[in-house]
Amino acid sequence: MFDLPLHPIIVHFAIALGVGVPFIGFGLWYAIRKNWVEQKFWRLAVLSSFLYALIAVAAVQLGEVDEEKVEKVVAENIIEHHEEAAEAIPWVAGVLTLLALAGCRGKYMRKMQLAFSVAGLLAIIPLANAGHTGGELVYEYGASIAHVSAEKMAQLKAGDLPLGKGEGHSHDGDGEHGHDDDD
């Protein structure tokens, strides 16, 4: 279908879930507390945190696959910095899933629901760190160049690759780029 790496695609799903999970938690906790929805709706928090954990594991695994290519253009110690930050995320998501499960029933379920939501907010910190170090790999250290085909690299070096500018790269189909130029 396409020749781009899957790691960045899956990572963005993990980031979206990681940021969304605490808000799902707070929303459900409040709605259950106000009797707007039944306790069984807390399962959505469990499901979202479990899905977050699964996608985080997939992102780490795909990052491992990607690492061999990226090591050809980025120093290993820089990659390891991101790798260490990223490897914490499935564990964080796993703990969130356990907290969500603890909020399903029992004497302290409301407190566990609130704890899950607060922990989810705090869990954004390591997630942001992993995302930041990944962004550094791509935008500061040029990790994305590892995925440029030999053909495209030759075109780039020869100056034959328009880099998204010029004719044939229109987004609206009429040859224009959707912005006003000073003529």
XYZ file of C-alpha atoms in Angstrom:
183
model
C 0.000 0.000 0.000
C 2.739 2.470 0.945
C 6.417 2.327 1.753
C 6.489 4.579 4.810
C 7.238 3.120 8.249
C 4.275 2.162 10.442
C 5.915 3.345 13.672
C 4.951 7.045 13.360
C 1.388 6.166 12.376
C 0.858 3.884 15.371
C 2.656 6.312 17.693
C 0.167 9.045 16.848
C -2.707 6.746 17.822
C -0.946 6.037 21.121
C -0.465 9.752 21.752
C -4.116 10.498 21.005
C -5.278 7.743 23.348
C -2.756 8.692 26.021
C -4.026 12.250 26.039
C -7.673 11.208 25.748
C -7.716 8.553 28.476
C -7.694 10.935 31.467
C -10.462 13.038 29.959
C -12.536 9.926 29.333
C -11.853 8.991 32.949
C -12.785 12.368 34.399
C -15.901 12.564 32.235
C -17.085 9.105 33.226
C -16.198 9.597 36.893
C -18.239 12.793 36.996
C -21.162 11.358 35.000
C -21.319 8.257 37.214
C -21.042 10.372 40.357
C -23.960 12.551 39.188
C -25.956 9.439 38.197
C -26.101 10.591 34.586
C -24.840 7.183 33.465
C -24.660 3.787 35.129
C -21.511 2.368 36.688
C -21.191 -0.112 33.814
C -20.105 2.777 31.555
C -16.796 2.795 33.433
C -15.923 -0.117 31.132
C -15.193 2.537 28.510
C -12.323 3.765 30.679
C -11.041 0.202 31.023
C -11.343 -0.378 27.289
C -9.663 2.896 26.323
C -6.743 2.363 28.712
C -6.327 -1.263 27.577
C -6.359 -0.151 23.943
C -3.787 2.513 24.829
C -1.556 -0.164 26.373
C -1.862 -2.435 23.326
C -1.118 0.352 20.878
C 1.809 1.539 23.010
C 3.295 -1.975 22.894
C 2.819 -2.049 19.116
C 4.478 1.367 18.787
C 7.520 0.207 20.767
C 7.787 -2.992 18.724
C 7.531 -1.078 15.455
C 10.141 1.355 16.749
C 12.490 -1.579 17.309
C 11.940 -2.622 13.686
C 12.596 0.947 12.530
C 15.741 1.279 14.645
C 17.997 -0.674 12.266
C 17.360 1.745 9.414
C 17.577 4.852 11.575
C 20.902 3.760 13.136
C 22.443 4.300 9.699
C 21.815 8.060 9.921
C 21.488 8.874 13.651
C 23.935 8.103 16.461
C 22.907 5.162 18.630
C 23.035 7.131 21.911
C 20.459 9.592 20.559
C 18.188 6.748 19.481
C 18.592 5.096 22.901
C 17.436 8.281 24.625
C 14.139 8.071 22.729
C 13.948 4.305 23.112
C 14.252 4.503 26.908
C 11.571 7.188 27.097
C 9.270 5.230 24.787
C 9.694 1.882 26.557
C 8.135 3.367 29.697
C 4.848 4.124 27.940
C 3.417 0.571 27.745
C 4.158 0.173 31.464
C 2.459 3.464 32.265
C -0.539 2.453 30.149
C -0.599 -0.932 31.885
C -0.744 0.716 35.306
C -3.566 2.933 34.061
C -5.431 -0.164 32.900
C -5.056 -1.739 36.355
C -6.338 1.450 37.983
C -9.274 1.497 35.575
C -10.072 -2.115 36.462
C -9.924 -1.218 40.160
C -12.579 1.408 39.448
C -15.067 -1.209 38.236
C -16.316 -2.358 41.621
C -15.560 -2.478 45.283
C -15.677 -0.243 48.286
C -13.218 2.283 46.834
C -14.309 2.253 43.192
C -15.105 5.994 43.019
C -11.739 6.838 44.557
C -10.022 4.470 42.130
C -11.848 6.096 39.220
C -10.607 9.486 40.333
C -7.111 8.075 40.923
C -7.157 6.644 37.396
C -8.117 10.024 35.959
C -5.468 11.943 37.908
C -2.822 9.321 37.093
C -3.849 9.573 33.448
C -3.187 13.305 33.497
C 0.206 12.752 35.119
C 0.951 10.018 32.574
C 0.906 12.639 29.844
C 4.310 13.827 31.117
C 6.292 10.698 30.136
C 4.209 10.440 26.963
C 5.167 13.998 26.014
C 8.807 13.226 26.796
C 8.767 10.167 24.528
C 7.057 12.186 21.805
C 9.528 15.023 22.182
C 12.557 12.749 21.914
C 10.969 11.104 18.859
C 10.401 14.510 17.312
C 14.040 15.375 17.952
C 15.089 12.220 16.116
C 13.063 13.197 13.075
C 13.378 16.982 12.969
C 16.753 17.687 14.571
C 18.756 14.577 13.719
C 17.176 13.670 10.367
C 15.948 10.164 11.194
C 13.347 10.394 8.444
C 16.100 10.390 5.822
C 16.617 6.691 6.631
C 13.328 5.979 4.854
C 14.021 7.936 1.687
C 14.429 5.569 -1.261
C 17.685 5.539 -3.217
C 15.801 6.918 -6.226
C 14.347 9.850 -4.259
C 17.715 10.479 -2.585
C 19.384 10.715 -6.007
C 16.667 13.122 -7.174
C 17.093 15.184 -4.020
C 20.869 15.392 -4.431
C 20.474 16.334 -8.093
C 17.938 19.026 -7.246
C 15.247 17.239 -9.257
C 12.885 16.661 -6.350
C 10.522 19.622 -5.927
C 10.063 19.053 -2.157
C 6.331 19.733 -2.358
C 6.645 22.936 -4.370
C 5.920 23.636 -7.992
C 3.536 22.207 -10.552
C 2.017 18.810 -10.010
C 1.856 19.135 -6.247
C -1.440 20.944 -5.925
C -3.774 20.185 -3.051
C -6.894 21.622 -4.620
C -6.551 20.242 -8.143
C -6.270 23.547 -10.031
C -2.493 23.976 -9.940
C -2.688 26.507 -7.127
C -1.439 25.836 -3.635
C -4.338 27.333 -1.744
C -2.538 30.495 -0.640
C -2.085 33.984 -1.971
C 1.303 34.937 -3.368
C 2.508 38.509 -3.458
C 2.594 39.217 -7.199
